């Protein structure tokens, strides 16, 4: 009986064991099938789908397999960070402080670092993508994240306000940096390095501002001014196609091929605006339009007083370095005593403008280009433009590049002389003539236009009819500039051609004078 019972229970145990094993294998198989389906579905998602699922903080190597993880590099960077941070602090002071001064907003007389420490937390590199986009170059795209503990204090000075220390707290940086190594046959085998931030995904620099021993309200609009300055520096100097070129090797290297060159000229006619928002308690707004592709070359129309449907019909010419990634920005302001009030903004990607073909567009104005900051959904009116894009040939490109450099030099001279408070100030359409044929290469208009500050001022005369009011004189060979150029009494005089009636009237005779990045004519 014991033998038979043992055999029976042995058989039952074996059958149960086999059934359990089979059930477990079937369960694992089903689980693998479900996982394979999920993986296949995840693999079919594109970048936008992944962004919706993961938000803005997903590592690039997850959504793009070409990005490789570099855990070993992060470990080494953590160990080296104290030394890297110390060297980086010196580089930032030497390179960023001049940019803060160059892009310093109007109303602020000084903007410098009072204290700069990058802290003890090293940045994290989420992934690296290596490409060979051009012969003789190695291109690396680096997904860079940093949420450190820096101690950064800005010393801000303004008219009638003593120095106010402003601390940047909770600093976080999210961006993809492009680093291009130009190869050479001589040691160290790299002749130059190009650094830029890719526009997609959009670089994010988050922080909070705190006044040390004071209040941010001591300088009205200070927080917005600093935000705009940081955004402008990133967009205009670091964001692709703009780049920083650093020669290496201790020998003279030709880096002209690596520098950004103008690709074409955009002719913009600001025709009119309709149904603008009224910002005045008494009467109507006094609107004008500031427009730019790069903030350093911002231009503006005259003011049309007491009018919510102004007509300008004023033409500007701006240089474009990269039509695929750059845009035309327009800002409509109400001129006021002190700080002008923003009526609305608009943006038009250059890629939407056909080459060698006239295009007329009507753009709706928004309170902000950042949709997350748009709280006021009310209609702010429209602005009408006529656009024409001309692509440069090789000769025009080289001439425009040289003219662009000359413009920057002249703006620095004007700033040093006190004619403008910042190199990002917009220059009025009737203010001056800049350069010789700037932005007008191949059009034949450059002939006879004097170079600013060179003393060539033949035919330079008074601009406007109200010259007796607020006439300013600057430089050599410079004529009188007047007729109410601004309520604040800031005037600029440079080599001038043509004539212009008082900007207060909003109308006048023909204007043909060269400006930032080109000419302006009416």
Coordinates of C-alpha atoms in Angstrom, one line a residue:
X1 CA 0.0 0.0 0.0
X2 CA 2.9 2.4 0.8
X3 CA 4.6 1.6 -2.5
X4 CA 1.4 2.2 -4.5
X5 CA 0.6 5.4 -2.6
X6 CA 4.1 6.7 -3.1
X7 CA 3.9 6.0 -6.9
X8 CA 0.5 7.6 -7.1
X9 CA 1.5 10.8 -5.3
X10 CA 4.7 10.9 -7.4
X11 CA 2.7 10.8 -10.6
X12 CA 0.4 13.5 -9.3
X13 CA 3.3 15.7 -8.2
X14 CA 5.0 15.2 -11.6
X15 CA 1.9 16.2 -13.5
X16 CA 1.3 19.2 -11.3
X17 CA 5.0 20.2 -11.8
X18 CA 4.7 19.9 -15.6
X19 CA 1.4 21.8 -15.6
X20 CA 2.9 24.6 -13.5
X21 CA 6.0 24.8 -15.7
X22 CA 3.9 25.0 -18.8
X23 CA 1.6 27.7 -17.3
X24 CA 4.7 29.8 -16.3
X25 CA 6.2 29.5 -19.8
X26 CA 2.9 30.5 -21.4
X27 CA 2.7 33.5 -19.0
X28 CA 6.2 34.6 -19.8
X29 CA 5.5 34.2 -23.5
X30 CA 2.4 36.4 -23.3
X31 CA 4.3 39.0 -21.3
X32 CA 7.0 39.1 -23.9
X33 CA 4.4 39.5 -26.7
X34 CA 2.8 42.4 -24.9
X35 CA 6.2 44.0 -24.3
X36 CA 7.1 43.6 -27.9
X37 CA 3.9 45.2 -29.0
X38 CA 4.6 48.2 -26.6
X39 CA 8.2 48.5 -27.9
X40 CA 6.9 48.4 -31.5
X41 CA 4.3 51.1 -30.7
X42 CA 6.9 53.2 -28.9
X43 CA 9.3 52.8 -31.8
X44 CA 6.6 54.2 -34.2
X45 CA 6.3 57.5 -32.3
X46 CA 7.9 60.5 -33.7
X47 CA 9.7 63.4 -31.8
X48 CA 6.5 65.4 -31.2
X49 CA 4.7 62.3 -29.8
X50 CA 7.6 61.7 -27.4
X51 CA 7.6 65.3 -26.3
X52 CA 3.9 65.1 -25.4
X53 CA 4.6 61.9 -23.4
X54 CA 7.8 63.0 -21.6
X55 CA 7.5 66.7 -21.5
X56 CA 10.5 69.0 -22.0
X57 CA 12.9 67.1 -19.7
X58 CA 13.3 63.9 -21.7
X59 CA 16.9 63.0 -22.5
X60 CA 17.8 63.3 -26.2
X61 CA 19.3 59.8 -26.4
X62 CA 15.8 58.3 -25.6
X63 CA 14.0 60.0 -28.4
X64 CA 16.9 59.8 -30.8
X65 CA 19.0 56.6 -30.8
X66 CA 21.9 58.5 -32.5
X67 CA 22.5 60.2 -29.2
X68 CA 24.8 58.1 -27.1
X69 CA 24.9 58.0 -23.3
X70 CA 28.2 59.2 -21.8
X71 CA 28.0 58.1 -18.2
X72 CA 31.8 57.9 -18.0
X73 CA 32.1 61.5 -19.1
X74 CA 29.7 62.7 -16.5
X75 CA 31.7 60.8 -13.8
X76 CA 34.9 62.5 -15.0
X77 CA 33.2 65.9 -15.2
X78 CA 32.0 65.6 -11.6
X79 CA 35.6 65.0 -10.4
X80 CA 37.0 67.8 -12.6
X81 CA 34.2 70.3 -12.0
X82 CA 35.9 72.4 -9.2
X83 CA 38.8 73.1 -11.6
X84 CA 36.6 73.5 -14.7
X85 CA 34.3 75.9 -12.8
X86 CA 37.1 78.1 -11.7
X87 CA 38.4 78.4 -15.3
X88 CA 34.9 78.9 -16.6
X89 CA 34.2 81.8 -14.2
X90 CA 37.2 83.7 -15.6
X91 CA 36.0 83.0 -19.2
X92 CA 32.5 84.1 -18.4
X93 CA 33.6 87.3 -16.8
X94 CA 35.8 88.1 -19.8
X95 CA 33.3 87.1 -22.5
X96 CA 29.8 87.7 -21.0
X97 CA 30.4 91.0 -19.2
X98 CA 31.2 92.8 -22.6
X99 CA 28.0 91.3 -24.0
X100 CA 26.0 92.5 -21.0
X101 CA 27.3 96.0 -21.6
X102 CA 26.8 95.7 -25.4
X103 CA 23.2 94.5 -25.0
X104 CA 22.4 96.6 -22.0
X105 CA 18.8 97.8 -22.2
X106 CA 18.0 101.5 -22.3
X107 CA 17.4 102.9 -18.9
X108 CA 20.2 101.0 -17.2
X109 CA 23.5 102.7 -17.0
X110 CA 25.6 99.7 -15.9
X111 CA 25.1 96.0 -15.8
X112 CA 28.1 93.9 -14.5
X113 CA 28.8 90.8 -12.3
X114 CA 29.3 91.7 -8.7
X115 CA 29.7 88.1 -7.7
X116 CA 30.1 85.0 -9.9
X117 CA 30.5 81.4 -8.6
X118 CA 29.3 78.3 -10.5
X119 CA 28.9 76.3 -7.4
X120 CA 29.8 72.6 -6.7
X121 CA 27.2 70.8 -8.8
X122 CA 28.5 69.8 -12.2
X123 CA 26.4 69.9 -15.4
X124 CA 25.1 66.7 -16.8
X125 CA 25.5 65.5 -20.4
X126 CA 22.5 63.4 -21.3
X127 CA 23.8 62.4 -24.7
X128 CA 26.2 63.1 -27.6
X129 CA 25.6 62.8 -31.3
X130 CA 28.6 62.7 -33.6
X131 CA 28.2 63.7 -37.3
X132 CA 30.4 64.3 -40.3
X133 CA 28.4 67.0 -42.1
X134 CA 31.3 68.5 -44.0
X135 CA 34.7 67.2 -45.1
X136 CA 37.5 68.2 -42.7
X137 CA 35.1 68.8 -39.8
X138 CA 33.6 66.8 -36.9
X139 CA 30.3 67.9 -35.6
X140 CA 29.1 67.0 -32.1
X141 CA 25.6 67.8 -30.7
X142 CA 25.7 67.7 -26.9
X143 CA 22.5 67.5 -24.8
X144 CA 23.4 69.7 -21.9
X145 CA 21.5 70.0 -18.6
X146 CA 22.5 72.0 -15.6
X147 CA 20.5 72.6 -12.4
X148 CA 23.4 73.7 -10.2
X149 CA 23.9 75.9 -7.1
X150 CA 25.7 78.9 -8.5
X151 CA 26.0 82.2 -6.7
X152 CA 25.5 85.0 -9.3
X153 CA 24.9 88.6 -8.3
X154 CA 24.5 91.4 -10.9
X155 CA 25.3 95.0 -10.1
X156 CA 22.6 97.1 -11.8
X157 CA 22.8 100.9 -12.0
X158 CA 20.2 103.2 -13.4
X159 CA 19.7 107.0 -13.6
X160 CA 18.9 108.4 -10.2
X161 CA 19.2 105.0 -8.6
X162 CA 22.2 103.7 -6.7
X163 CA 23.8 100.3 -7.5
X164 CA 21.2 97.6 -6.8
X165 CA 22.6 94.0 -6.4
X166 CA 20.3 91.5 -8.2
X167 CA 20.8 87.8 -7.3
X168 CA 20.0 85.0 -9.9
X169 CA 18.6 82.1 -8.0
X170 CA 17.4 78.6 -9.0
X171 CA 19.3 78.7 -12.2
X172 CA 18.6 75.9 -14.7
X173 CA 19.9 75.4 -18.2
X174 CA 18.4 73.0 -20.8
X175 CA 19.9 73.1 -24.3
X176 CA 21.6 71.1 -27.1
X177 CA 25.0 72.6 -27.9
X178 CA 26.6 72.1 -31.3
X179 CA 30.4 71.9 -31.3
X180 CA 32.3 71.8 -34.6
X181 CA 36.0 70.8 -34.7
X182 CA 37.9 72.1 -37.8
X183 CA 40.6 69.5 -38.5
X184 CA 44.1 70.2 -39.6
X185 CA 47.3 68.2 -40.4
X186 CA 49.3 69.9 -37.7
X187 CA 49.3 69.1 -34.0
X188 CA 47.0 69.5 -32.1
X189 CA 45.1 68.3 -35.2
X190 CA 42.3 70.8 -34.5
X191 CA 42.7 74.4 -35.9
X192 CA 39.4 75.9 -34.6
X193 CA 36.3 75.1 -32.6
X194 CA 32.8 76.5 -33.3
X195 CA 30.2 76.5 -30.5
X196 CA 26.5 77.3 -30.9
X197 CA 23.2 76.4 -29.4
X198 CA 20.7 74.6 -31.6
X199 CA 17.3 76.3 -32.0
X200 CA 15.4 73.0 -31.7
X201 CA 14.8 72.1 -28.9
X202 CA 14.6 75.7 -27.9
X203 CA 17.3 76.6 -25.3
X204 CA 15.8 77.2 -21.9
X205 CA 17.5 79.3 -19.2
X206 CA 15.2 79.4 -16.1
X207 CA 16.0 81.5 -13.0
X208 CA 14.4 83.8 -10.4
X209 CA 15.5 87.3 -9.6
X210 CA 15.9 88.6 -6.0
X211 CA 17.1 92.1 -5.0
X212 CA 19.7 91.9 -2.3
X213 CA 19.0 94.5 0.4
X214 CA 16.4 96.3 -1.7
X215 CA 13.4 95.8 -4.0
X216 CA 13.0 95.0 -7.7
X217 CA 10.5 97.8 -7.8
X218 CA 13.3 100.4 -7.3
X219 CA 13.8 100.2 -11.0
X220 CA 10.4 99.8 -12.8
X221 CA 10.4 96.9 -15.3
X222 CA 13.9 95.7 -14.2
X223 CA 12.9 92.0 -14.2
X224 CA 11.6 92.2 -17.8
X225 CA 14.7 94.1 -18.9
X226 CA 17.0 91.5 -17.6
X227 CA 14.9 88.7 -19.1
X228 CA 14.9 90.4 -22.5
X229 CA 18.7 91.0 -22.2
X230 CA 19.4 87.3 -21.5
X231 CA 17.1 86.2 -24.3
X232 CA 18.6 88.6 -26.8
X233 CA 22.2 87.6 -26.0
X234 CA 21.3 83.9 -26.4
X235 CA 19.3 84.4 -29.6
X236 CA 21.6 86.9 -31.2
X237 CA 25.1 85.6 -30.3
X238 CA 24.8 81.9 -29.4
X239 CA 21.8 80.3 -31.1
X240 CA 22.4 78.7 -34.4
X241 CA 23.1 80.0 -37.1
X242 CA 25.0 82.5 -34.9
X243 CA 28.2 80.9 -33.4
X244 CA 31.4 81.6 -31.5
X245 CA 34.6 80.7 -33.4
X246 CA 37.7 80.0 -31.4
X247 CA 41.0 79.5 -33.2
X248 CA 43.4 76.9 -31.6
X249 CA 47.0 75.8 -31.9
X250 CA 48.7 79.2 -31.2
X251 CA 49.1 79.9 -34.9
X252 CA 47.3 82.2 -37.3
X253 CA 44.3 80.3 -38.8
X254 CA 41.9 81.4 -41.5
X255 CA 38.5 80.9 -39.9
X256 CA 36.6 82.9 -42.6
X257 CA 34.9 79.8 -43.8
X258 CA 33.5 79.1 -40.3
X259 CA 32.2 82.6 -39.8
X260 CA 28.5 83.4 -40.4
X261 CA 28.0 85.3 -43.6
X262 CA 24.9 87.2 -44.9
X263 CA 22.9 85.1 -47.3
X264 CA 20.5 87.7 -48.6
X265 CA 18.7 91.0 -48.1
X266 CA 15.1 91.4 -46.9
X267 CA 13.4 94.6 -48.1
X268 CA 10.5 95.4 -45.7
X269 CA 7.9 98.1 -46.3
X270 CA 6.0 98.8 -43.2
X271 CA 2.7 99.9 -44.8
X272 CA 0.3 100.5 -42.0
X273 CA -1.3 99.2 -38.8
X274 CA -5.0 98.8 -38.0
X275 CA -7.1 98.8 -34.8
X276 CA -4.2 99.2 -32.4
X277 CA -4.8 99.0 -28.7
X278 CA -5.1 102.4 -27.0
X279 CA -2.8 102.7 -24.0
X280 CA -3.5 106.4 -23.2
X281 CA -5.8 107.7 -20.6
X282 CA -6.4 110.9 -22.6
X283 CA -6.3 110.9 -26.4
X284 CA -4.9 108.0 -28.4
X285 CA -1.6 106.1 -28.6
X286 CA 1.4 107.5 -30.5
X287 CA 2.5 104.3 -32.3
X288 CA 5.8 103.4 -34.0
X289 CA 7.2 100.1 -35.2
X290 CA 10.6 98.6 -34.3
X291 CA 11.7 95.7 -36.5
X292 CA 14.8 93.4 -36.8
X293 CA 16.1 90.1 -37.8
X294 CA 19.0 90.5 -35.4
X295 CA 18.5 92.7 -32.3
X296 CA 21.9 94.4 -32.9
X297 CA 20.5 95.8 -36.2
X298 CA 17.1 97.0 -35.0
X299 CA 15.5 99.9 -36.9
X300 CA 12.2 101.8 -36.3
X301 CA 9.7 103.9 -38.1
X302 CA 8.8 107.5 -37.1
X303 CA 6.1 108.1 -34.6
X304 CA 2.5 108.8 -35.8
X305 CA 0.9 110.9 -33.1
X306 CA -2.6 110.3 -31.7
X307 CA -3.6 107.6 -34.2
X308 CA -4.7 103.9 -33.8
X309 CA -4.6 103.3 -37.5
X310 CA -1.2 104.8 -38.5
X311 CA 0.2 104.7 -42.1
X312 CA 4.0 104.8 -42.6
X313 CA 4.8 103.4 -46.1
X314 CA 8.4 103.3 -45.0
X315 CA 10.9 100.8 -46.5
X316 CA 13.9 99.2 -44.6
X317 CA 16.5 96.8 -45.8
X318 CA 17.9 94.1 -43.4
X319 CA 20.5 91.4 -43.9
X320 CA 19.7 87.7 -43.3
X321 CA 22.4 85.2 -42.4
X322 CA 20.3 82.0 -42.5
X323 CA 16.8 82.1 -44.1
X324 CA 15.9 78.6 -42.9
X325 CA 16.2 79.4 -39.2
X326 CA 15.8 83.2 -38.8
X327 CA 12.7 85.3 -38.5
X328 CA 11.5 88.9 -38.9
X329 CA 10.4 90.4 -35.6
X330 CA 8.1 93.4 -35.3
X331 CA 7.2 95.3 -32.1
X332 CA 4.7 98.1 -32.0
X333 CA 5.1 100.7 -29.3
X334 CA 3.3 103.7 -27.9
X335 CA 5.8 106.5 -27.4
X336 CA 5.6 107.9 -24.0
X337 CA 7.6 110.0 -21.5
X338 CA 9.9 107.6 -19.8
X339 CA 9.4 104.0 -20.9
X340 CA 7.5 103.3 -24.1
X341 CA 4.5 100.9 -23.8
X342 CA 4.3 97.8 -26.0
X343 CA 1.2 97.6 -28.0
X344 CA 1.9 94.2 -29.7
X345 CA 4.4 92.0 -31.3
X346 CA 4.5 89.7 -34.4
X347 CA 7.0 87.2 -35.9
X348 CA 7.4 86.0 -39.5
X349 CA 9.8 83.2 -40.4
X350 CA 12.0 84.1 -43.3
X351 CA 11.5 80.6 -44.8
X352 CA 7.9 81.7 -45.5
X353 CA 9.1 84.5 -47.8
X354 CA 9.7 83.5 -51.4
X355 CA 13.0 84.7 -53.0
X356 CA 12.9 87.3 -55.7
X357 CA 9.2 87.8 -55.4
X358 CA 7.1 90.6 -53.8
X359 CA 4.8 89.4 -51.0
X360 CA 2.2 91.4 -49.0
X361 CA 1.2 90.1 -45.6
X362 CA -1.0 91.2 -42.8
X363 CA 0.1 89.9 -39.3
X364 CA -2.0 89.8 -36.2
X365 CA -0.3 91.4 -33.1
X366 CA 0.1 89.4 -29.9
X367 CA 0.9 90.5 -26.4
X368 CA 3.9 88.2 -26.3
X369 CA 5.6 85.7 -28.7
X370 CA 5.7 83.2 -25.7
X371 CA 2.3 81.7 -25.8
X372 CA 2.7 80.6 -22.2
X373 CA 2.9 84.2 -21.1
X374 CA -0.1 85.4 -23.2
X375 CA -2.8 86.3 -20.6
X376 CA -4.6 89.0 -22.5
X377 CA -6.5 87.3 -25.4
X378 CA -8.0 90.5 -26.7
X379 CA -7.4 91.6 -30.2
X380 CA -4.4 94.0 -30.5
X381 CA -4.8 94.9 -34.2
X382 CA -2.8 94.0 -37.3
X383 CA 0.2 95.3 -39.2
X384 CA 0.5 95.2 -43.0
X385 CA 3.9 94.6 -44.7
X386 CA 5.3 94.3 -48.2
X387 CA 8.3 92.0 -48.4
X388 CA 11.0 91.2 -51.0
X389 CA 13.9 88.8 -50.4
X390 CA 17.0 88.9 -52.6
X391 CA 19.7 86.2 -52.4
X392 CA 23.3 87.4 -52.5
X393 CA 25.9 86.2 -55.0
X394 CA 29.5 85.7 -53.8
X395 CA 30.6 89.3 -54.4
X396 CA 27.5 90.7 -52.7
X397 CA 27.9 88.4 -49.7
X398 CA 31.5 89.4 -49.0
X399 CA 30.7 93.1 -49.4
X400 CA 27.7 92.8 -47.0
X401 CA 29.8 90.9 -44.4
X402 CA 32.3 93.8 -44.4
X403 CA 29.6 96.4 -44.2
X404 CA 28.0 94.5 -41.3
X405 CA 31.3 94.7 -39.4
X406 CA 31.5 98.5 -40.1
X407 CA 28.0 99.0 -38.8
X408 CA 28.8 97.4 -35.5
X409 CA 31.9 99.6 -35.2
X410 CA 30.0 102.7 -35.9
X411 CA 27.3 101.8 -33.3
X412 CA 30.0 101.3 -30.7
X413 CA 31.3 104.8 -31.5
X414 CA 27.9 106.3 -31.2
X415 CA 27.4 104.6 -27.8
X416 CA 30.8 105.8 -26.6
X417 CA 29.8 109.3 -27.7
X418 CA 26.5 109.1 -25.8
X419 CA 24.3 109.3 -28.9
X420 CA 22.7 105.9 -28.0
X421 CA 22.5 104.2 -24.6
X422 CA 22.9 100.7 -26.0
X423 CA 24.0 99.0 -29.2
X424 CA 20.6 97.3 -29.4
X425 CA 18.8 100.7 -29.5
X426 CA 16.6 101.0 -32.6
X427 CA 17.7 103.9 -34.8
X428 CA 14.9 106.1 -36.2
X429 CA 14.3 105.9 -39.9
X430 CA 15.2 109.6 -40.5
X431 CA 18.2 109.7 -38.3
X432 CA 21.2 108.9 -40.3
X433 CA 23.1 107.3 -43.1
X434 CA 25.4 104.4 -42.2
X435 CA 28.2 102.9 -44.3
X436 CA 28.8 103.0 -48.0
X437 CA 26.3 100.9 -49.8
X438 CA 25.4 98.7 -46.8
X439 CA 22.8 96.2 -47.7
X440 CA 22.4 97.7 -51.2
X441 CA 25.1 95.7 -52.9
X442 CA 24.4 95.5 -56.6
X443 CA 21.6 98.1 -56.5
X444 CA 23.7 101.0 -57.4
X445 CA 22.3 103.1 -54.6
X446 CA 25.4 103.1 -52.5
X447 CA 27.2 105.6 -54.7
X448 CA 27.5 109.0 -53.2
X449 CA 26.6 107.9 -49.7
X450 CA 29.2 109.0 -47.2
X451 CA 30.9 106.8 -44.7
X452 CA 30.0 107.5 -41.1
X453 CA 32.8 109.2 -39.0
X454 CA 35.2 109.5 -41.9
X455 CA 34.6 113.1 -42.6
X456 CA 33.0 112.4 -46.0
X457 CA 29.9 114.5 -45.6
X458 CA 29.5 116.2 -49.0
X459 CA 26.0 117.4 -49.4
X460 CA 25.1 116.7 -45.8
X461 CA 22.4 119.0 -44.6
X462 CA 19.7 119.5 -42.1
X463 CA 17.1 116.8 -41.8
X464 CA 13.5 117.9 -41.3
X465 CA 11.8 121.2 -41.0
X466 CA 12.0 121.7 -37.3
X467 CA 15.8 121.7 -37.1
X468 CA 15.8 124.5 -34.5
X469 CA 14.3 122.1 -31.9
X470 CA 16.7 119.7 -30.4
X471 CA 19.5 119.7 -33.0
X472 CA 22.4 117.4 -32.3
X473 CA 25.8 117.3 -33.8
X474 CA 28.2 114.3 -33.6
X475 CA 31.4 113.1 -35.4
X476 CA 33.1 114.7 -38.3
X477 CA 31.2 115.5 -41.5
X478 CA 27.9 115.2 -39.7
X479 CA 24.9 117.4 -40.3
X480 CA 22.1 118.6 -38.1
X481 CA 19.5 116.1 -37.1
X482 CA 16.4 117.4 -35.5
X483 CA 12.6 117.7 -35.8
X484 CA 11.6 116.0 -32.6
X485 CA 13.5 112.7 -33.0
X486 CA 12.3 111.6 -29.6
X487 CA 10.4 113.0 -26.6
X488 CA 13.4 112.3 -24.4
X489 CA 15.6 114.5 -26.6
X490 CA 18.1 111.8 -27.8
X491 CA 19.5 112.6 -31.2
X492 CA 21.9 111.1 -33.5
X493 CA 23.8 112.8 -36.4
X494 CA 25.8 111.0 -39.0
X495 CA 26.3 111.3 -42.7
X496 CA 22.9 112.1 -44.1
X497 CA 21.2 112.4 -47.5
X498 CA 17.7 113.4 -48.3
X499 CA 15.2 115.2 -46.2
X500 CA 12.5 114.3 -43.7
X501 CA 9.7 116.2 -42.1
X502 CA 8.9 116.2 -38.5
X503 CA 8.2 112.7 -37.3
X504 CA 5.4 114.1 -35.2
X505 CA 3.4 114.8 -38.4
X506 CA 3.9 111.2 -39.7
X507 CA 4.3 112.6 -43.3
X508 CA 6.9 114.3 -45.3
X509 CA 9.1 114.3 -48.4
X510 CA 11.2 111.5 -49.8
X511 CA 13.9 109.9 -47.6
X512 CA 16.8 108.0 -49.0
X513 CA 19.4 107.3 -46.4
X514 CA 21.4 104.3 -45.3
X515 CA 20.7 102.6 -42.0
X516 CA 21.5 99.7 -39.8
X517 CA 22.1 96.9 -42.2
X518 CA 21.1 98.8 -45.2
X519 CA 19.0 101.7 -46.3
X520 CA 15.7 103.1 -45.4
X521 CA 13.6 105.0 -47.8
X522 CA 10.1 106.4 -48.0

